[in-house]
Coordinates of C-alpha atoms in Angstrom, one line a residue:
M1 CA -18.8 8.1 -11.1
E2 CA -18.3 10.7 -8.4
I3 CA -19.8 8.3 -5.9
L4 CA -17.1 5.7 -6.6
W5 CA -14.3 8.1 -5.6
A6 CA -16.2 9.3 -2.5
L7 CA -16.4 5.7 -1.5
F8 CA -12.7 5.3 -2.3
A9 CA -11.9 8.1 0.2
L10 CA -14.0 6.4 2.8
L11 CA -12.3 3.1 2.2
M12 CA -8.9 4.6 2.6
I13 CA -9.8 6.4 5.8
G14 CA -11.4 3.3 7.3
A15 CA -8.9 0.8 5.9
I16 CA -11.8 -1.2 4.6
V17 CA -10.4 -3.2 1.7
G18 CA -12.6 -6.3 1.6
P19 CA -15.2 -7.3 -1.0
I20 CA -17.6 -4.4 -0.3
M21 CA -18.9 -3.3 -3.6
Y22 CA -21.7 -4.6 -5.8
R23 CA -22.6 -4.1 -9.4
R24 CA -25.9 -3.3 -11.1
R25 CA -26.1 -1.9 -14.7
G26 CA -22.7 -0.2 -14.5
V27 CA -23.2 1.4 -11.1
I28 CA -21.0 0.7 -8.1
R29 CA -22.3 1.2 -4.6
Q30 CA -21.3 0.2 -1.2
V31 CA -22.8 -2.9 0.5
A32 CA -22.0 -4.8 3.7
P33 CA -19.0 -7.1 3.5
G34 CA -20.2 -10.7 2.9
S35 CA -23.3 -9.6 1.1
P36 CA -24.3 -11.9 -1.8
D37 CA -24.1 -8.8 -4.0
A38 CA -20.5 -8.0 -3.1
A39 CA -17.7 -8.2 -5.7
D40 CA -15.1 -10.4 -4.2
P41 CA -11.5 -10.4 -5.4
A42 CA -11.0 -13.9 -4.0
N43 CA -13.3 -15.2 -6.7
Y44 CA -10.5 -14.4 -9.2
G45 CA -7.8 -16.3 -7.2
F46 CA -6.2 -13.1 -6.0
V47 CA -4.0 -13.2 -2.8
R48 CA -5.5 -12.2 0.5
Q49 CA -4.4 -8.8 1.7
E50 CA -2.5 -10.1 4.7
L51 CA -0.5 -12.4 2.4
L52 CA 0.6 -9.8 -0.1
D53 CA 4.4 -9.5 -0.3
V54 CA 5.4 -5.9 0.2
R55 CA 9.1 -6.4 -0.4
M56 CA 9.3 -6.6 -4.1
P57 CA 7.2 -5.6 -7.2
G58 CA 7.3 -9.1 -8.5
P59 CA 8.7 -12.6 -7.9
D60 CA 12.4 -13.2 -7.5
Q61 CA 12.6 -16.5 -5.7
D62 CA 16.4 -16.7 -5.8
L63 CA 16.6 -13.3 -4.1
L64 CA 14.0 -14.2 -1.5
D65 CA 15.8 -17.4 -0.6
V66 CA 19.1 -15.6 -0.2
L67 CA 17.5 -12.8 1.8
D68 CA 16.0 -15.3 4.2
L69 CA 19.3 -17.2 4.5
V70 CA 21.3 -14.0 5.2
Q71 CA 18.8 -12.7 7.7
R72 CA 18.7 -16.1 9.5
T73 CA 22.4 -16.8 9.6
Q74 CA 23.8 -13.3 9.3
D75 CA 26.3 -14.7 6.8
W76 CA 26.9 -12.5 3.8
R77 CA 28.4 -15.1 1.4
A78 CA 25.2 -16.2 -0.2
A79 CA 24.4 -12.5 -1.1
S80 CA 27.9 -12.1 -2.6
Q81 CA 27.4 -15.2 -4.7
L82 CA 24.0 -14.2 -6.0
L83 CA 25.3 -10.8 -7.1
A84 CA 28.4 -12.3 -8.6
G85 CA 26.1 -14.5 -10.8
T86 CA 23.8 -11.6 -11.8
A87 CA 24.5 -9.7 -15.1
T88 CA 26.3 -6.5 -14.3
A89 CA 24.3 -4.1 -16.4
G90 CA 20.9 -5.7 -16.0
E91 CA 17.9 -4.4 -14.1
E92 CA 17.9 -7.6 -12.0
R93 CA 21.2 -6.7 -10.4
W94 CA 20.1 -3.2 -9.5
Q95 CA 16.9 -4.5 -7.9
R96 CA 18.9 -7.1 -5.9
V97 CA 21.4 -4.5 -4.7
Q98 CA 18.5 -2.3 -3.5
A99 CA 16.9 -5.3 -1.8
F100 CA 20.1 -6.3 0.1
A101 CA 20.7 -2.7 1.1
G102 CA 17.1 -2.2 2.2
S103 CA 17.2 -5.4 4.2
A104 CA 20.3 -4.3 6.1
S105 CA 18.8 -0.8 6.7
L106 CA 15.5 -2.2 8.0
E107 CA 17.3 -4.6 10.3
L108 CA 19.3 -1.7 11.7
Q109 CA 16.2 0.3 12.2
Q110 CA 14.5 -2.6 14.0
R111 CA 17.6 -3.4 16.1
P112 CA 19.8 -0.3 16.6
G113 CA 21.9 -2.2 19.1
G114 CA 23.0 -1.4 22.6
V115 CA 25.1 -2.5 25.4
S116 CA 24.2 -6.1 25.2
E117 CA 22.9 -6.4 21.6
Q118 CA 24.6 -6.1 18.2
P119 CA 23.0 -3.7 15.8
G120 CA 20.9 -5.2 12.9
G121 CA 22.5 -5.6 9.5
Q122 CA 25.8 -6.6 11.0
W123 CA 26.3 -9.0 8.1
L124 CA 26.9 -6.1 5.7
R125 CA 29.6 -4.6 7.9
V126 CA 31.3 -8.0 8.1
W127 CA 30.9 -8.4 4.3
R128 CA 32.8 -5.1 3.7
A129 CA 35.4 -6.0 6.3
E130 CA 36.1 -9.5 5.2
A131 CA 35.8 -8.9 1.4
P132 CA 36.8 -5.2 0.8
K133 CA 37.4 -5.9 -2.9
D134 CA 34.0 -7.5 -3.5
A135 CA 32.3 -5.2 -6.0
G136 CA 28.8 -6.4 -5.0
G137 CA 29.4 -5.7 -1.3
A138 CA 30.7 -2.3 -2.1
A139 CA 27.6 -1.4 -4.2
V140 CA 25.3 -2.7 -1.5
H141 CA 27.1 -0.7 1.1
A142 CA 26.8 2.5 -1.0
E143 CA 23.1 1.9 -1.5
F144 CA 22.7 1.2 2.2
L145 CA 24.1 4.6 3.1
V146 CA 21.8 6.3 0.6
Q147 CA 18.8 4.5 2.1
Q148 CA 20.0 5.4 5.6
A149 CA 20.2 9.1 4.7
W150 CA 16.6 9.2 3.3
R151 CA 15.2 6.9 6.0
T152 CA 16.8 8.4 9.2
A153 CA 17.6 12.1 8.4
A154 CA 15.5 15.0 7.2
S155 CA 16.4 16.3 3.8
G156 CA 18.6 19.4 3.9
T157 CA 19.9 18.8 7.4
E158 CA 23.6 18.5 8.3
E159 CA 23.2 14.9 9.3
F160 CA 21.5 14.1 5.9
R161 CA 24.4 15.8 4.0
I162 CA 27.1 14.0 6.0
I163 CA 25.6 10.6 5.3
L164 CA 25.2 11.3 1.6
E165 CA 28.8 12.6 1.4
E166 CA 29.9 9.3 2.9
A167 CA 27.7 7.5 0.3
R168 CA 29.2 9.4 -2.5
K169 CA 32.7 8.2 -1.4
A170 CA 31.3 4.7 -1.2
C171 CA 30.0 5.0 -4.8
A172 CA 33.4 6.1 -6.0
D173 CA 35.0 3.1 -4.2
A174 CA 32.5 0.7 -5.8
A175 CA 33.1 2.2 -9.2
L176 CA 36.8 1.6 -9.0
L177 CA 36.2 -2.1 -8.2
A178 CA 34.0 -2.6 -11.3
P179 CA 34.7 0.0 -14.0
G180 CA 32.1 -1.2 -16.4
D181 CA 29.3 -1.5 -13.8
P182 CA 26.6 1.2 -14.0
I183 CA 25.2 0.6 -10.6
P184 CA 27.6 2.8 -8.5
Y185 CA 26.6 5.7 -10.8
I186 CA 22.9 4.8 -10.6
I187 CA 23.2 4.9 -6.8
E188 CA 24.8 8.3 -7.1
L189 CA 21.7 9.6 -8.8
S190 CA 19.9 9.7 -5.5
I191 CA 22.9 11.4 -3.9
A192 CA 22.8 14.0 -6.7
R193 CA 19.2 14.7 -5.9
G194 CA 19.7 14.9 -2.2
L195 CA 22.9 17.1 -2.3
G196 CA 21.5 19.3 -5.1
Y197 CA 24.0 18.7 -7.9
S198 CA 24.0 21.4 -10.5
Q199 CA 22.4 20.4 -13.8
Q200 CA 25.8 20.3 -15.4
E201 CA 27.1 18.0 -12.7
F202 CA 24.1 15.8 -13.0
E203 CA 24.4 15.6 -16.8
Q204 CA 28.1 14.5 -16.4
L205 CA 27.0 11.7 -14.0
W206 CA 24.1 10.7 -16.4
M207 CA 26.5 10.4 -19.3
K208 CA 28.6 7.8 -17.4
I209 CA 25.4 5.7 -17.0
L210 CA 24.4 6.1 -20.6
D211 CA 27.9 4.9 -21.7
R212 CA 27.4 1.7 -19.6
A213 CA 23.7 1.0 -19.8
P214 CA 21.8 3.3 -22.2
S215 CA 18.4 1.6 -21.9
H216 CA 18.4 0.9 -18.1
M217 CA 14.9 1.5 -16.9
G218 CA 15.8 1.7 -13.2
A219 CA 18.4 4.3 -14.0
H220 CA 15.9 6.4 -15.9
L221 CA 13.4 6.3 -13.1
A222 CA 16.0 7.4 -10.6
A223 CA 17.1 10.3 -13.0
L224 CA 13.5 11.3 -13.5
H225 CA 13.2 12.3 -9.9
Y226 CA 16.0 14.9 -10.2
W227 CA 14.2 16.6 -13.1
C228 CA 10.8 16.7 -11.3
E229 CA 9.3 20.0 -10.2
K230 CA 9.6 19.0 -6.5
W231 CA 13.4 18.6 -6.7
H232 CA 15.7 20.4 -9.2
G233 CA 13.7 20.6 -12.4
S234 CA 10.2 21.4 -13.5
R235 CA 7.2 19.6 -15.0
D236 CA 8.4 20.5 -18.5
L237 CA 11.9 19.3 -17.9
A238 CA 10.6 16.0 -16.4
Y239 CA 8.2 15.4 -19.3
S240 CA 10.9 16.3 -21.8
F241 CA 13.4 13.9 -20.2
A242 CA 10.8 11.1 -20.2
E243 CA 9.5 11.7 -23.7
A244 CA 13.0 11.8 -25.1
A245 CA 13.9 8.5 -23.5
A246 CA 10.7 7.0 -24.8
S247 CA 11.3 8.2 -28.3
R248 CA 14.7 6.5 -28.5
A249 CA 13.7 3.3 -26.7
P250 CA 14.8 0.2 -28.6
S251 CA 12.2 -2.4 -29.5
G252 CA 11.0 -4.3 -26.4
S253 CA 12.2 -1.6 -24.0
L254 CA 10.1 -0.4 -21.1
L255 CA 11.4 3.1 -21.6
A256 CA 8.2 3.8 -23.6
A257 CA 6.4 3.7 -20.2
L258 CA 8.6 6.5 -18.7
P259 CA 6.1 9.4 -19.5
L260 CA 3.5 7.7 -17.3
F261 CA 5.9 7.9 -14.4
A262 CA 6.5 11.6 -15.2
V263 CA 2.7 12.2 -15.1
F264 CA 2.5 10.3 -11.8
E265 CA 5.3 12.5 -10.2
H266 CA 3.3 15.6 -11.2
L267 CA -0.3 14.6 -10.3
P268 CA -2.3 17.5 -8.9
E269 CA -3.0 17.4 -5.2
V270 CA -6.6 18.2 -5.9
E271 CA -8.3 17.2 -9.2
L272 CA -9.6 20.5 -10.4
V273 CA -10.4 19.4 -13.9
R274 CA -13.3 16.9 -14.3
G275 CA -12.1 13.9 -16.2
F276 CA -8.3 14.5 -15.5
Y277 CA -7.6 10.8 -15.8
Q278 CA -9.3 10.8 -19.2
S279 CA -7.3 13.8 -20.3
E280 CA -5.1 13.7 -23.4
V281 CA -1.8 13.8 -21.4
V282 CA -2.8 10.9 -19.2
T283 CA -4.4 8.8 -22.0
K284 CA -1.3 9.2 -24.2
A285 CA 1.0 8.2 -21.3
V286 CA -1.2 5.2 -20.4
H287 CA -1.2 4.0 -24.0
G288 CA 2.6 4.3 -24.2
A289 CA 2.9 2.2 -21.0
L290 CA 0.4 -0.4 -22.3
F291 CA 2.4 -0.7 -25.5
A292 CA 5.6 -1.0 -23.6
A293 CA 4.2 -3.7 -21.3
Q294 CA 2.9 -5.7 -24.2
A295 CA 6.2 -5.5 -26.1
A296 CA 8.5 -6.2 -23.2
R297 CA 10.0 -9.6 -22.3
P298 CA 7.7 -11.4 -19.8
D299 CA 10.7 -11.9 -17.5
D300 CA 11.8 -8.2 -17.6
P301 CA 12.4 -7.3 -14.0
M302 CA 11.0 -3.8 -14.5
L303 CA 7.8 -5.0 -16.1
A304 CA 6.0 -5.4 -12.7
H305 CA 6.8 -1.7 -11.9
V306 CA 5.1 -0.6 -15.1
R307 CA 2.1 -2.9 -14.5
H308 CA 1.6 -1.6 -10.9
L309 CA 1.5 2.0 -12.0
L310 CA -0.8 1.1 -14.9
L311 CA -3.2 -0.5 -12.4
F312 CA -3.4 2.8 -10.6
F313 CA -4.1 4.9 -13.7
L314 CA -6.4 2.4 -15.3
V315 CA -8.6 2.2 -12.2
R316 CA -8.7 6.0 -11.9
S317 CA -9.6 6.2 -15.6
E318 CA -12.4 3.6 -15.0
R319 CA -10.8 1.2 -17.6
W320 CA -11.8 -1.8 -15.6
G321 CA -11.1 -4.6 -18.0
E322 CA -7.5 -3.4 -18.7
A323 CA -7.0 -2.9 -15.0
M324 CA -8.0 -6.5 -14.3
N325 CA -5.5 -7.7 -17.0
Q326 CA -2.7 -6.0 -15.0
L327 CA -3.9 -7.6 -11.8
V328 CA -3.6 -11.1 -13.4
H329 CA 0.1 -10.4 -13.9
I330 CA 1.1 -8.6 -10.7
D331 CA -1.2 -9.8 -7.9
G332 CA 0.7 -11.2 -4.9
H333 CA 3.4 -8.5 -4.8
V334 CA 3.0 -4.8 -3.9
G335 CA 6.6 -3.5 -3.5
A336 CA 6.3 -0.8 -6.2
L337 CA 4.9 2.6 -6.9
P338 CA 2.4 3.9 -6.0
W339 CA 1.8 1.6 -3.1
T340 CA 5.2 2.0 -1.5
L341 CA 4.5 5.6 -0.8
S342 CA 1.8 4.5 1.7
A343 CA 2.4 3.5 5.3
D344 CA 0.4 0.3 4.4
P345 CA 1.2 -0.6 0.8
A346 CA -0.9 -3.8 0.9
A347 CA -4.0 -1.9 2.0
D348 CA -3.7 0.7 -0.7
Y349 CA -3.2 -1.9 -3.3
A350 CA -6.2 -3.9 -2.0
V351 CA -8.5 -0.9 -2.3
F352 CA -7.6 -0.4 -6.0
R353 CA -7.9 -4.2 -6.6
A354 CA -11.4 -4.2 -5.0
L355 CA -12.4 -1.2 -7.2
A356 CA -11.1 -2.9 -10.3
V357 CA -13.1 -6.0 -9.5
A358 CA -16.3 -4.0 -8.7
G359 CA -16.0 -1.9 -11.9
Y360 CA -15.3 -5.0 -14.0
E361 CA -18.3 -6.8 -12.7
A362 CA -20.5 -3.7 -13.0
N363 CA -19.9 -3.8 -16.7
G364 CA -20.6 -7.4 -17.2
G365 CA -17.3 -9.1 -16.3
S366 CA -16.9 -12.2 -14.3
P367 CA -14.1 -14.7 -13.4
A368 CA -15.2 -16.7 -16.4
T369 CA -14.6 -13.8 -18.8
L370 CA -11.2 -12.8 -17.4
L371 CA -8.3 -14.1 -19.5
H372 CA -5.4 -15.5 -17.6

């Protein structure tokens, strides 16, 4: 299948993500777009690339409605009400805090302000000024500062450190307003990574989270980054952390998928071993994630994250049918790893989707045989 991955590289370089592959006895080759031999994702009812939602990994219509309202009116009250009605220790609240903070950060980036123009994200500043005791607003502000640090300053610079120190104080303020809420401490995990907490300091922070939300998948993903080789740990420490979490995962928890995220964080820059994606370590992690996805609640907010990463690994492993099964569940939204690491998440996702469709049809699949 070397030709498949050579084509993949060409597709990424040329940003060609349409229906450009055809199938014949298990072989995938490039053909002209629109050819009658082309495998077309549209035949499966998949969303066109230009309509893919890059904001979130999966649907949350309440959040989208409120985001649109806040951005249109610059009134923070709807955001406050939504967070107040969201379970404190749940994954959904964490994702919504991230979304509101990300929206304010992006607005500020797009409209930094000037002599005759207010800066973007002004609604968050007004929220904090008018409702200083609002725990939701305090958490969003802390996460906003974290995102600003990573978005606008280079890691290790004085500017980066100053913003993260301010974010750490904001986390402490948010924690005082909601003592049982794990989110201020989850936000601090990114601060710990950026400021280089010692392992002892990090463990103390981690215990505060485990006391409040021991099975929080988002928290585990944030903590995993600290233990990775590229930050303050190693491949072995990251794998150990992920496997320990998976081993103690309660029934229905997505923590069983955590080792797959650890594998992703340590992918080789160059695949030196033929069949790396069919290797034992990858296969074991994929099986764990497939099991977790199957056992999880269909409405688990973190399920889409797992399915997106599974799509990446299943396509690379040439497990086309299983990849198509993930697409059925996630298509339409691309705000998740690995796509968010790209400058054009929708394009990256569309390439993998086209490859999944081509591989599926090369092995006898069709829209009629795909279970929805």
